[in-house]
Every structure is written in structure tokens, then in C-alpha cells.
mmCIF file of C-alpha atoms in Angstrom:
data_model
loop_
_atom_site.group_PDB
_atom_site.id
_atom_site.type_symbol
_atom_site.label_atom_id
_atom_site.label_comp_id
_atom_site.label_asym_id
_atom_site.label_seq_id
_atom_site.Cartn_x
_atom_site.Cartn_y
_atom_site.Cartn_z
ATOM 1 C CA UNK A 1 0.060 0.047 -0.123
ATOM 2 C CA UNK A 2 1.416 3.465 -1.179
ATOM 3 C CA UNK A 3 1.878 6.199 1.649
ATOM 4 C CA UNK A 4 -0.887 8.139 -0.250
ATOM 5 C CA UNK A 5 -3.392 5.518 -0.071
ATOM 6 C CA UNK A 6 -2.580 4.744 3.824
ATOM 7 C CA UNK A 7 -3.082 8.724 4.305
ATOM 8 C CA UNK A 8 -6.338 8.216 2.525
ATOM 9 C CA UNK A 9 -7.301 5.125 4.485
ATOM 10 C CA UNK A 10 -6.480 6.859 7.772
ATOM 11 C CA UNK A 11 -8.510 10.117 6.968
ATOM 12 C CA UNK A 12 -11.702 8.234 5.766
ATOM 13 C CA UNK A 13 -11.620 6.709 9.454
ATOM 14 C CA UNK A 14 -11.563 10.288 10.981
ATOM 15 C CA UNK A 15 -14.819 11.895 11.641
ATOM 16 C CA UNK A 16 -15.912 14.527 9.136
ATOM 17 C CA UNK A 17 -16.181 18.307 10.285
ATOM 18 C CA UNK A 18 -17.489 21.521 8.895
ATOM 19 C CA UNK A 19 -16.025 24.954 9.350
ATOM 20 C CA UNK A 20 -18.837 27.651 8.644
ATOM 21 C CA UNK A 21 -18.165 31.094 8.502
ATOM 22 C CA UNK A 22 -20.616 34.167 9.013
ATOM 23 C CA UNK A 23 -20.715 34.919 5.654
ATOM 24 C CA UNK A 24 -21.861 31.824 4.505
ATOM 25 C CA UNK A 25 -18.699 30.240 3.292
ATOM 26 C CA UNK A 26 -18.253 26.350 4.119
ATOM 27 C CA UNK A 27 -14.994 24.378 4.342
ATOM 28 C CA UNK A 28 -15.333 20.412 4.846
ATOM 29 C CA UNK A 29 -12.372 18.260 6.427
ATOM 30 C CA UNK A 30 -11.889 15.659 9.133
ATOM 31 C CA UNK A 31 -11.189 16.101 12.750
ATOM 32 C CA UNK A 32 -7.888 14.734 13.880
ATOM 33 C CA UNK A 33 -8.326 15.526 17.667
ATOM 34 C CA UNK A 34 -11.218 16.433 19.806
ATOM 35 C CA UNK A 35 -14.667 16.427 18.897
ATOM 36 C CA UNK A 36 -18.160 18.455 19.459
ATOM 37 C CA UNK A 37 -18.668 22.108 18.446
ATOM 38 C CA UNK A 38 -16.531 25.559 18.982
ATOM 39 C CA UNK A 39 -17.054 28.848 17.756
ATOM 40 C CA UNK A 40 -14.300 31.801 17.524
ATOM 41 C CA UNK A 41 -13.058 34.231 15.103
ATOM 42 C CA UNK A 42 -11.337 32.251 12.016
ATOM 43 C CA UNK A 43 -7.763 33.844 11.601
ATOM 44 C CA UNK A 44 -4.737 32.515 9.744
ATOM 45 C CA UNK A 45 -0.881 32.285 10.744
ATOM 46 C CA UNK A 46 1.851 32.325 8.580
ATOM 47 C CA UNK A 47 4.676 30.800 10.704
ATOM 48 C CA UNK A 48 6.337 27.524 9.496
ATOM 49 C CA UNK A 49 6.977 26.415 12.970
ATOM 50 C CA UNK A 50 5.960 27.473 16.347
ATOM 51 C CA UNK A 51 2.505 25.780 16.461
ATOM 52 C CA UNK A 52 3.073 24.900 20.063
ATOM 53 C CA UNK A 53 3.624 28.270 21.069
ATOM 54 C CA UNK A 54 0.850 29.681 19.201
ATOM 55 C CA UNK A 55 -1.586 27.068 20.812
ATOM 56 C CA UNK A 56 -0.273 28.128 24.238
ATOM 57 C CA UNK A 57 -0.206 31.921 23.739
ATOM 58 C CA UNK A 58 -2.982 33.585 25.701
ATOM 59 C CA UNK A 59 -3.571 36.053 22.967
ATOM 60 C CA UNK A 60 -5.138 33.175 20.861
ATOM 61 C CA UNK A 61 -8.102 32.902 23.332
ATOM 62 C CA UNK A 62 -11.531 33.200 21.472
ATOM 63 C CA UNK A 63 -9.666 32.564 17.993
ATOM 64 C CA UNK A 64 -9.736 29.540 15.569
ATOM 65 C CA UNK A 65 -6.312 29.248 14.122
ATOM 66 C CA UNK A 66 -5.620 28.350 10.396
ATOM 67 C CA UNK A 67 -1.789 27.485 9.903
ATOM 68 C CA UNK A 68 -0.725 28.095 6.636
ATOM 69 C CA UNK A 69 2.303 25.738 6.665
ATOM 70 C CA UNK A 70 0.920 22.416 4.913
ATOM 71 C CA UNK A 71 2.342 19.954 7.560
ATOM 72 C CA UNK A 72 1.841 20.572 11.007
ATOM 73 C CA UNK A 73 2.939 18.262 13.950
ATOM 74 C CA UNK A 74 5.838 16.773 12.911
ATOM 75 C CA UNK A 75 8.107 17.757 15.578
ATOM 76 C CA UNK A 76 5.311 16.934 18.616
ATOM 77 C CA UNK A 77 4.850 18.747 21.675
ATOM 78 C CA UNK A 78 7.906 19.652 23.887
ATOM 79 C CA UNK A 79 7.509 20.860 27.707
ATOM 80 C CA UNK A 80 10.027 23.420 27.513
ATOM 81 C CA UNK A 81 8.421 25.199 24.952
ATOM 82 C CA UNK A 82 4.725 25.780 26.764
ATOM 83 C CA UNK A 83 3.936 29.618 26.690
ATOM 84 C CA UNK A 84 1.323 29.520 29.362
ATOM 85 C CA UNK A 85 -0.150 26.579 31.570
ATOM 86 C CA UNK A 86 -2.652 25.355 28.869
ATOM 87 C CA UNK A 87 -3.671 25.936 25.274
ATOM 88 C CA UNK A 88 -5.814 28.652 24.833
ATOM 89 C CA UNK A 89 -6.841 28.810 20.838
ATOM 90 C CA UNK A 90 -10.595 27.519 20.443
ATOM 91 C CA UNK A 91 -9.605 25.347 17.551
ATOM 92 C CA UNK A 92 -6.780 24.463 15.067
ATOM 93 C CA UNK A 93 -7.123 23.948 11.146
ATOM 94 C CA UNK A 94 -4.172 22.616 9.364
ATOM 95 C CA UNK A 95 -3.460 21.059 5.685
ATOM 96 C CA UNK A 96 -2.223 17.895 7.253
ATOM 97 C CA UNK A 97 -1.489 16.840 10.720
ATOM 98 C CA UNK A 98 1.982 14.644 11.019
ATOM 99 C CA UNK A 99 1.012 11.094 12.011
ATOM 100 C CA UNK A 100 4.606 10.502 13.390
ATOM 101 C CA UNK A 101 6.240 13.173 15.513
ATOM 102 C CA UNK A 102 10.306 13.125 15.157
ATOM 103 C CA UNK A 103 12.052 15.063 17.997
ATOM 104 C CA UNK A 104 14.058 13.764 20.728
ATOM 105 C CA UNK A 105 12.554 16.529 23.139
ATOM 106 C CA UNK A 106 8.977 15.656 22.279
ATOM 107 C CA UNK A 107 6.631 14.222 25.223
ATOM 108 C CA UNK A 108 3.583 13.806 23.175
ATOM 109 C CA UNK A 109 1.990 14.392 19.795
ATOM 110 C CA UNK A 110 -0.146 17.314 18.783
ATOM 111 C CA UNK A 111 -3.247 15.119 18.416
ATOM 112 C CA UNK A 112 -2.938 13.798 21.893
ATOM 113 C CA UNK A 113 -2.058 17.390 23.458
ATOM 114 C CA UNK A 114 -5.188 18.805 21.756
ATOM 115 C CA UNK A 115 -7.490 15.885 23.031
ATOM 116 C CA UNK A 116 -6.080 16.677 26.478
ATOM 117 C CA UNK A 117 -6.885 20.408 26.271
ATOM 118 C CA UNK A 118 -10.264 19.637 24.510
ATOM 119 C CA UNK A 119 -9.478 21.675 21.418
ATOM 120 C CA UNK A 120 -11.249 20.296 18.275
ATOM 121 C CA UNK A 121 -8.356 20.165 15.321
ATOM 122 C CA UNK A 122 -9.281 19.779 11.598
ATOM 123 C CA UNK A 123 -7.578 18.727 8.909
ATOM 124 C CA UNK A 124 -7.802 17.712 5.291
ATOM 125 C CA UNK A 125 -8.810 21.366 4.424
ATOM 126 C CA UNK A 126 -7.632 23.540 1.759
ATOM 127 C CA UNK A 127 -5.820 26.248 4.143
ATOM 128 C CA UNK A 128 -4.576 28.491 1.292
ATOM 129 C CA UNK A 129 -8.353 28.832 0.326
ATOM 130 C CA UNK A 130 -9.281 29.633 3.877
ATOM 131 C CA UNK A 131 -6.377 32.348 3.946
ATOM 132 C CA UNK A 132 -7.294 33.854 0.875
ATOM 133 C CA UNK A 133 -11.003 34.107 1.673
ATOM 134 C CA UNK A 134 -9.883 35.940 5.139
ATOM 135 C CA UNK A 135 -7.462 38.197 3.578
ATOM 136 C CA UNK A 136 -10.200 39.172 1.012
ATOM 137 C CA UNK A 137 -12.991 39.448 3.275
ATOM 138 C CA UNK A 138 -11.380 39.833 6.642
ATOM 139 C CA UNK A 139 -11.318 37.759 9.822
ATOM 140 C CA UNK A 140 -14.824 36.735 10.610
ATOM 141 C CA UNK A 141 -16.929 34.762 13.297
ATOM 142 C CA UNK A 142 -16.729 31.159 12.514
ATOM 143 C CA UNK A 143 -18.449 27.704 14.152
ATOM 144 C CA UNK A 144 -16.457 24.245 13.476
ATOM 145 C CA UNK A 145 -18.526 21.327 14.439
ATOM 146 C CA UNK A 146 -18.243 17.372 14.260
ATOM 147 C CA UNK A 147 -21.864 17.001 15.343
ATOM 148 C CA UNK A 148 -23.848 19.041 12.961
ATOM 149 C CA UNK A 149 -23.853 18.031 9.065
ATOM 150 C CA UNK A 150 -26.246 20.988 8.233
ATOM 151 C CA UNK A 151 -24.197 23.704 6.900
ATOM 152 C CA UNK A 152 -26.861 26.708 6.988
ATOM 153 C CA UNK A 153 -27.483 25.757 10.729
ATOM 154 C CA UNK A 154 -23.686 26.343 11.435
ATOM 155 C CA UNK A 155 -23.476 29.383 9.431
ATOM 156 C CA UNK A 156 -26.733 30.726 11.429
ATOM 157 C CA UNK A 157 -24.619 29.793 14.729
ATOM 158 C CA UNK A 158 -21.622 31.782 13.323
ATOM 159 C CA UNK A 159 -23.739 34.923 12.726
ATOM 160 C CA UNK A 160 -25.157 34.654 16.285
ATOM 161 C CA UNK A 161 -21.784 34.099 17.840
ATOM 162 C CA UNK A 162 -20.254 36.839 20.273
ATOM 163 C CA UNK A 163 -17.183 37.812 18.259
ATOM 164 C CA UNK A 164 -14.214 39.790 19.477
ATOM 165 C CA UNK A 165 -15.302 43.608 19.024
ATOM 166 C CA UNK A 166 -16.102 45.116 22.865
ATOM 167 C CA UNK A 167 -15.146 41.750 24.514
ATOM 168 C CA UNK A 168 -13.062 41.278 27.767
ATOM 169 C CA UNK A 169 -11.238 38.158 26.913
ATOM 170 C CA UNK A 170 -7.940 39.456 28.877
ATOM 171 C CA UNK A 171 -9.752 38.719 32.369
ATOM 172 C CA UNK A 172 -10.254 35.233 31.263
ATOM 173 C CA UNK A 173 -6.588 34.519 31.013
ATOM 174 C CA UNK A 174 -5.205 36.723 33.606
ATOM 175 C CA UNK A 175 -3.845 35.382 36.957
ATOM 176 C CA UNK A 176 -6.525 35.428 39.798
ATOM 177 C CA UNK A 177 -4.054 36.189 42.517
ATOM 178 C CA UNK A 178 -0.891 38.274 42.689
ATOM 179 C CA UNK A 179 2.335 36.218 42.450
ATOM 180 C CA UNK A 180 6.196 36.371 42.155
ATOM 181 C CA UNK A 181 7.284 34.630 38.845
ATOM 182 C CA UNK A 182 9.251 31.556 39.804
ATOM 183 C CA UNK A 183 11.342 32.819 42.689
ATOM 184 C CA UNK A 184 13.559 29.505 43.060
ATOM 185 C CA UNK A 185 14.984 30.429 39.678
ATOM 186 C CA UNK A 186 16.081 33.932 40.802
ATOM 187 C CA UNK A 187 19.591 34.112 40.503
ATOM 188 C CA UNK A 188 20.143 37.883 40.650
ATOM 189 C CA UNK A 189 17.805 40.842 41.506
ATOM 190 C CA UNK A 190 18.619 44.120 40.122
ATOM 191 C CA UNK A 191 15.321 45.537 39.962
ATOM 192 C CA UNK A 192 11.606 45.063 40.947
ATOM 193 C CA UNK A 193 8.999 44.902 38.134
ATOM 194 C CA UNK A 194 5.408 44.743 38.432
ATOM 195 C CA UNK A 195 3.612 42.905 35.291
ATOM 196 C CA UNK A 196 0.110 43.627 34.799
ATOM 197 C CA UNK A 197 -1.068 40.275 33.243
ATOM 198 C CA UNK A 198 -3.718 40.530 30.559
ATOM 199 C CA UNK A 199 -2.251 37.137 28.865
ATOM 200 C CA UNK A 200 1.561 36.979 29.649
ATOM 201 C CA UNK A 201 3.792 34.579 27.966
ATOM 202 C CA UNK A 202 6.222 32.822 29.663
ATOM 203 C CA UNK A 203 9.100 33.800 27.545
ATOM 204 C CA UNK A 204 8.474 37.539 28.562
ATOM 205 C CA UNK A 205 8.826 36.803 32.203
ATOM 206 C CA UNK A 206 11.671 34.375 31.623
ATOM 207 C CA UNK A 207 13.649 37.275 29.752
ATOM 208 C CA UNK A 208 12.918 40.032 32.437
ATOM 209 C CA UNK A 209 14.297 37.558 35.269
ATOM 210 C CA UNK A 210 17.109 36.522 33.332
ATOM 211 C CA UNK A 211 18.082 40.292 33.164
ATOM 212 C CA UNK A 212 17.805 40.371 36.837
ATOM 213 C CA UNK A 213 14.022 41.444 37.433
ATOM 214 C CA UNK A 214 12.241 40.057 40.492
ATOM 215 C CA UNK A 215 8.821 39.892 38.416
ATOM 216 C CA UNK A 216 5.738 40.435 40.537
ATOM 217 C CA UNK A 217 2.791 39.602 38.299
ATOM 218 C CA UNK A 218 -0.857 41.019 38.930
ATOM 219 C CA UNK A 219 -4.101 40.137 37.691
ATOM 220 C CA UNK A 220 -5.384 42.791 35.165
ATOM 221 C CA UNK A 221 -8.053 44.140 37.503
ATOM 222 C CA UNK A 222 -5.438 45.103 40.278
ATOM 223 C CA UNK A 223 -5.910 48.639 41.667
ATOM 224 C CA UNK A 224 -2.797 51.219 40.893
ATOM 225 C CA UNK A 225 -2.395 51.474 44.760
ATOM 226 C CA UNK A 226 -1.868 47.843 45.268
ATOM 227 C CA UNK A 227 0.780 47.573 42.593
ATOM 228 C CA UNK A 228 2.686 50.661 43.799
ATOM 229 C CA UNK A 229 2.495 49.276 47.331
ATOM 230 C CA UNK A 230 5.240 46.742 46.377
ATOM 231 C CA UNK A 231 7.438 49.500 45.416
ATOM 232 C CA UNK A 232 8.216 48.441 41.950
ATOM 233 C CA UNK A 233 11.013 49.915 39.747
ATOM 234 C CA UNK A 234 9.118 49.488 36.820
ATOM 235 C CA UNK A 235 6.016 48.331 35.051
ATOM 236 C CA UNK A 236 5.501 45.754 32.342
ATOM 237 C CA UNK A 237 2.243 45.475 30.281
ATOM 238 C CA UNK A 238 1.539 42.391 28.727
ATOM 239 C CA UNK A 239 0.078 40.912 25.370
ATOM 240 C CA UNK A 240 -3.514 39.512 25.716
ATOM 241 C CA UNK A 241 -6.386 38.511 23.918
ATOM 242 C CA UNK A 242 -9.313 40.527 22.816
ATOM 243 C CA UNK A 243 -10.486 44.039 22.174
ATOM 244 C CA UNK A 244 -8.483 46.624 24.422
ATOM 245 C CA UNK A 245 -11.387 48.824 24.609
ATOM 246 C CA UNK A 246 -13.182 46.096 26.446
ATOM 247 C CA UNK A 247 -10.890 46.457 29.533
ATOM 248 C CA UNK A 248 -11.504 50.162 30.155
ATOM 249 C CA UNK A 249 -11.092 49.193 34.205
ATOM 250 C CA UNK A 250 -7.383 48.058 33.504
ATOM 251 C CA UNK A 251 -6.873 51.105 31.171
ATOM 252 C CA UNK A 252 -8.065 53.499 34.039
ATOM 253 C CA UNK A 253 -5.529 51.623 36.344
ATOM 254 C CA UNK A 254 -2.682 51.856 34.145
ATOM 255 C CA UNK A 255 -3.249 55.508 33.380
ATOM 256 C CA UNK A 256 -2.818 56.207 37.197
ATOM 257 C CA UNK A 257 0.498 54.207 37.225
ATOM 258 C CA UNK A 258 1.901 56.023 33.936
ATOM 259 C CA UNK A 259 1.183 59.500 35.825
ATOM 260 C CA UNK A 260 3.713 58.505 38.458
ATOM 261 C CA UNK A 261 6.445 58.227 35.845
ATOM 262 C CA UNK A 262 7.007 54.478 36.643
ATOM 263 C CA UNK A 263 9.502 53.091 33.864
ATOM 264 C CA UNK A 264 7.223 51.344 31.489
ATOM 265 C CA UNK A 265 7.574 48.673 28.807
ATOM 266 C CA UNK A 266 4.416 47.228 26.804
ATOM 267 C CA UNK A 267 3.852 44.350 24.531
ATOM 268 C CA UNK A 268 1.261 43.846 21.944
ATOM 269 C CA UNK A 269 -2.044 44.270 24.121
ATOM 270 C CA UNK A 270 0.163 46.309 26.645
ATOM 271 C CA UNK A 271 0.975 48.797 23.685
ATOM 272 C CA UNK A 272 -2.815 49.114 22.785
ATOM 273 C CA UNK A 273 -3.517 49.542 26.498
ATOM 274 C CA UNK A 274 -0.812 52.231 26.832
ATOM 275 C CA UNK A 275 -2.055 54.089 23.992
ATOM 276 C CA UNK A 276 -5.525 54.210 25.257
ATOM 277 C CA UNK A 277 -4.273 55.511 28.492
ATOM 278 C CA UNK A 278 -2.775 58.218 26.743
ATOM 279 C CA UNK A 279 -5.859 59.305 25.076
ATOM 280 C CA UNK A 280 -5.265 57.558 21.546
ATOM 281 C CA UNK A 281 -7.661 55.277 20.061
ATOM 282 C CA UNK A 282 -7.791 51.625 18.711
ATOM 283 C CA UNK A 283 -9.370 50.114 15.700
ATOM 284 C CA UNK A 284 -10.054 46.320 14.464
ATOM 285 C CA UNK A 285 -7.718 45.379 11.374
ATOM 286 C CA UNK A 286 -9.044 43.600 8.780
ATOM 287 C CA UNK A 287 -7.458 40.371 9.143
ATOM 288 C CA UNK A 288 -4.764 41.140 11.642
ATOM 289 C CA UNK A 289 -1.103 40.526 11.697
ATOM 290 C CA UNK A 290 -0.235 36.902 12.645
ATOM 291 C CA UNK A 291 3.116 35.320 11.877
ATOM 292 C CA UNK A 292 6.920 35.318 12.332
ATOM 293 C CA UNK A 293 8.040 37.341 9.386
ATOM 294 C CA UNK A 294 6.698 40.722 9.703
ATOM 295 C CA UNK A 295 8.897 43.515 8.681
ATOM 296 C CA UNK A 296 9.174 46.448 10.971
ATOM 297 C CA UNK A 297 10.914 49.680 10.979
ATOM 298 C CA UNK A 298 12.349 51.424 13.817
ATOM 299 C CA UNK A 299 11.888 55.006 12.783
ATOM 300 C CA UNK A 300 14.757 56.470 14.745
ATOM 301 C CA UNK A 301 17.651 54.225 13.409
ATOM 302 C CA UNK A 302 15.799 53.265 10.139
ATOM 303 C CA UNK A 303 16.894 49.333 11.060
ATOM 304 C CA UNK A 304 14.177 47.095 9.761
ATOM 305 C CA UNK A 305 13.375 43.860 12.179
ATOM 306 C CA UNK A 306 12.048 40.798 11.560
ATOM 307 C CA UNK A 307 9.189 40.317 14.039
ATOM 308 C CA UNK A 308 6.603 37.951 15.413
ATOM 309 C CA UNK A 309 3.112 39.233 15.646
ATOM 310 C CA UNK A 310 -0.195 38.170 16.649
ATOM 311 C CA UNK A 311 -2.781 40.971 16.973
ATOM 312 C CA UNK A 312 -6.405 41.756 15.355
ATOM 313 C CA UNK A 313 -6.422 45.324 16.824
ATOM 314 C CA UNK A 314 -4.290 48.327 16.257
ATOM 315 C CA UNK A 315 -3.499 51.589 17.753
ATOM 316 C CA UNK A 316 -4.733 54.554 15.523
ATOM 317 C CA UNK A 317 -1.453 56.158 15.286
ATOM 318 C CA UNK A 318 -2.834 59.486 13.756
ATOM 319 C CA UNK A 319 -4.859 59.685 17.069
ATOM 320 C CA UNK A 320 -1.569 60.166 19.173
ATOM 321 C CA UNK A 321 -1.488 63.807 20.856
ATOM 322 C CA UNK A 322 2.129 64.680 19.353
ATOM 323 C CA UNK A 323 2.401 66.630 22.566
ATOM 324 C CA UNK A 324 2.358 63.535 24.479
ATOM 325 C CA UNK A 325 3.586 60.368 22.574
ATOM 326 C CA UNK A 326 5.213 59.843 19.197
ATOM 327 C CA UNK A 327 5.144 56.643 16.743
ATOM 328 C CA UNK A 328 8.494 54.920 17.013
ATOM 329 C CA UNK A 329 8.038 51.934 14.827
ATOM 330 C CA UNK A 330 5.661 51.177 11.981
ATOM 331 C CA UNK A 331 4.742 47.937 9.942
ATOM 332 C CA UNK A 332 6.380 48.016 6.563
ATOM 333 C CA UNK A 333 3.380 46.012 4.852
ATOM 334 C CA UNK A 334 0.765 48.397 5.778
ATOM 335 C CA UNK A 335 2.408 51.229 7.596
ATOM 336 C CA UNK A 336 0.221 50.446 10.839
ATOM 337 C CA UNK A 337 1.667 51.282 14.461
ATOM 338 C CA UNK A 338 4.102 49.085 15.845
ATOM 339 C CA UNK A 339 5.356 51.086 18.476
ATOM 340 C CA UNK A 340 5.111 54.460 20.555
ATOM 341 C CA UNK A 341 7.360 56.498 23.036
ATOM 342 C CA UNK A 342 6.109 59.129 25.681
ATOM 343 C CA UNK A 343 7.733 62.423 24.937
ATOM 344 C CA UNK A 344 8.863 63.267 28.594
ATOM 345 C CA UNK A 345 8.321 60.063 30.571
ATOM 346 C CA UNK A 346 10.118 56.728 30.268
ATOM 347 C CA UNK A 347 7.488 54.946 28.684
ATOM 348 C CA UNK A 348 8.100 52.702 25.462
ATOM 349 C CA UNK A 349 5.863 49.961 24.015
ATOM 350 C CA UNK A 350 5.571 48.059 20.667
ATOM 351 C CA UNK A 351 3.001 45.963 19.217
ATOM 352 C CA UNK A 352 4.915 42.980 17.995
ATOM 353 C CA UNK A 353 6.606 40.215 20.222
ATOM 354 C CA UNK A 354 10.236 40.651 20.914
ATOM 355 C CA UNK A 355 10.525 37.870 23.214
ATOM 356 C CA UNK A 356 9.525 35.441 20.350
ATOM 357 C CA UNK A 357 13.082 36.145 18.677
ATOM 358 C CA UNK A 358 12.199 35.342 14.911
ATOM 359 C CA UNK A 359 14.965 37.643 13.971
ATOM 360 C CA UNK A 360 16.431 36.018 16.354
ATOM 361 C CA UNK A 361 18.075 38.963 17.977
ATOM 362 C CA UNK A 362 16.419 41.831 16.146
ATOM 363 C CA UNK A 363 14.319 43.285 18.884
ATOM 364 C CA UNK A 364 16.131 42.111 22.125
ATOM 365 C CA UNK A 365 17.382 45.741 22.641
ATOM 366 C CA UNK A 366 13.696 46.652 23.649
ATOM 367 C CA UNK A 367 14.011 44.663 27.137
ATOM 368 C CA UNK A 368 17.703 46.287 27.457
ATOM 369 C CA UNK A 369 16.261 49.654 26.777
ATOM 370 C CA UNK A 370 13.536 48.979 29.602
ATOM 371 C CA UNK A 371 16.187 47.857 32.000
ATOM 372 C CA UNK A 372 18.256 51.191 31.335
ATOM 373 C CA UNK A 373 15.150 53.005 31.825
ATOM 374 C CA UNK A 374 15.234 51.571 35.481
ATOM 375 C CA UNK A 375 18.876 52.741 36.016
ATOM 376 C CA UNK A 376 20.571 49.481 34.949
#
């Protein structure tokens, strides 16, 4: 039996699944993990690797992720590459899931990991067609199901689903109680950093700790006074899912913290929250930026950084008060905001993910700049 015949035989044994979009478009495939019915915003990611980091990034809460690369799962799942305590994506769509992972670090397969986390995974889909559709029509609400075989009813469910606009997902993934990040691994302590957790990725905390920061992690609804009570030397604002305008209370507390002049560094969602706290506006992008090869220009140095990104909302750079803050970085694909800096206070944020290191060292200077702003 040929490998193609074996694959087709295996696929035929897997339950059929339907992907229904709110505009009436339907794709069909087979479930390689999980079962049931899930809803979320259907998006695409152009990265060739990193499916584990994508799945465990809290920023993907409420999203069904389509991976453009044709073969996914070939290196399995490793314990060291988790970006949070669990998988957060609502669902996963791939062209083909590898049947045999090959990696000495692997502890389980992608299908087994998805099953353990209750995430529906679908393969046998033309992911290029999905990507082109989203690129042309925009990211949209979606329902995936292995239980219902009526596409029209699933389209109706997609239309009626909640979506992301105005939705507070950050509070769902934030820590519930204040904590200190892995104090047993603290080798040196130069500064104390307060992190507002809206969906922090572990590698952000690892890098800060490695640079000598004692990292205090706070729930995203923590009052500013409680954060200031630990006497932090700096403030870190993490990435996170959903609409930044859906967490008005967090923005209000961040505004109070910024007014103290505390050295501040924000990433992704943290960039958007800072902009809102400074009086600017945000808006939803047509299909967002998700992938590991987004070109960004540093306007001060004119250097181009290859960046990792995952966001569906963006800061309106024209809404920044030029007397308060300036745009420091722009996306070279569409010239949208990728960074800002306060004119007088030690506040700097970026829209992309320097901790993901696709460059791999292009953007690490941002963490060092944060340390310098704290006097290191």
C-alpha cells in the first residue's frame, strides 16, 4: 500500500467536520483531534514553525487558528516550549497533521495534546483557500463542528456568536491572584518589576528574570495603589486577547500608574492599553497580523526588524497627541503602528513580540532599553 493510500485510508476513518463562516462560506475536513462544536474568530498564521507556542499563547483566546504551512505536528509537543499553563486557542485548522512526530524533546503528539486540552483540530482542508478568503473578506466569526452536518444551521450559529469586538477576554486568562514569577529560579535581583497580566507569555517573564528582574505578576483588575505598594522599579504591560477597549478598568488603572512616571514597557495588548491610557484610539484590523516574518521599521534608526506578531486590533497612530507621545515603529506591509514612546516620561511600547525572537536577536534591545530606563 502506498503512503498516499495509507493516508487516505486513515483520513476516511476520522469523523467529518464542517467549518462555517458568518458570511455563508463553508469548508469541510476531518477531525484529527477532539470532537463537538466550537466557535471563535477564524484567523490565519503564516509561521512555518511554532504551533505549540501559538496554541499556548493566551492572546489566541477566542480564536480558531488556521496554519498556512501545509504539514503541522511533525516535531510533537515539548514541555520547554509552553508559553502558558494550557492551550488557549478555540480550535486548530491545518492542511495535514503529521502522524509520526520526530523530535528527541517531544513528550507527546499534537493530536494527543489537543485531546488533553479539549481542542478541536481539523485537517484535510485547503488552508490556502481559507487564508485567501480571510485576506479578501477579513477575519470573521466561525463555528466548527463534528456533530452537525447541516452547513446552513452552522452558518446561522456563526452569525449569532459573540465575536471579539468589545469583548473582555484578558480577564479570562489573567492570573487570579498576585504572585512572584518563579522565585526559586532567581539568580540575581537588580530591579523589581510589576507586571499587569492580560495574557502574559512565559518567555516575557523568563527574559525579565534573566536580566535580573524580580517579576511580580498582578491580575489585570488590580488597583494601581496595590501595585505601587510593592514599590516596583518598573512596570511591564503584557500581551493579551480580545478588544483593548473592552478592558476600560484596566486602562484606567494603567493611566494612574503612568502618571507616576514609573518606567514602563508594553508588548502587543500592553501597547494598545498604553495608547488608550494616553488618550489615543484603537481599531480592528481587517485580518490582523499573525506570523513570524512581519517587517517593522524602527523610525529612529531606520533599521528593519523581522518580527513575530499576533494581533487583530491596532493603535490609530494618527490619534496620538503629538505633544504627549510619538510613533517609534511602523509595519512596512501596511504602515500601521508598531510602537510608541512618551515625549517626557520613560514609557515605551511595541505592538510586536520581541520575546519570540524570530530575528532572532533583532528586537532584544527593547528589553535592554527597559532595564536602562530603570537605571541598570
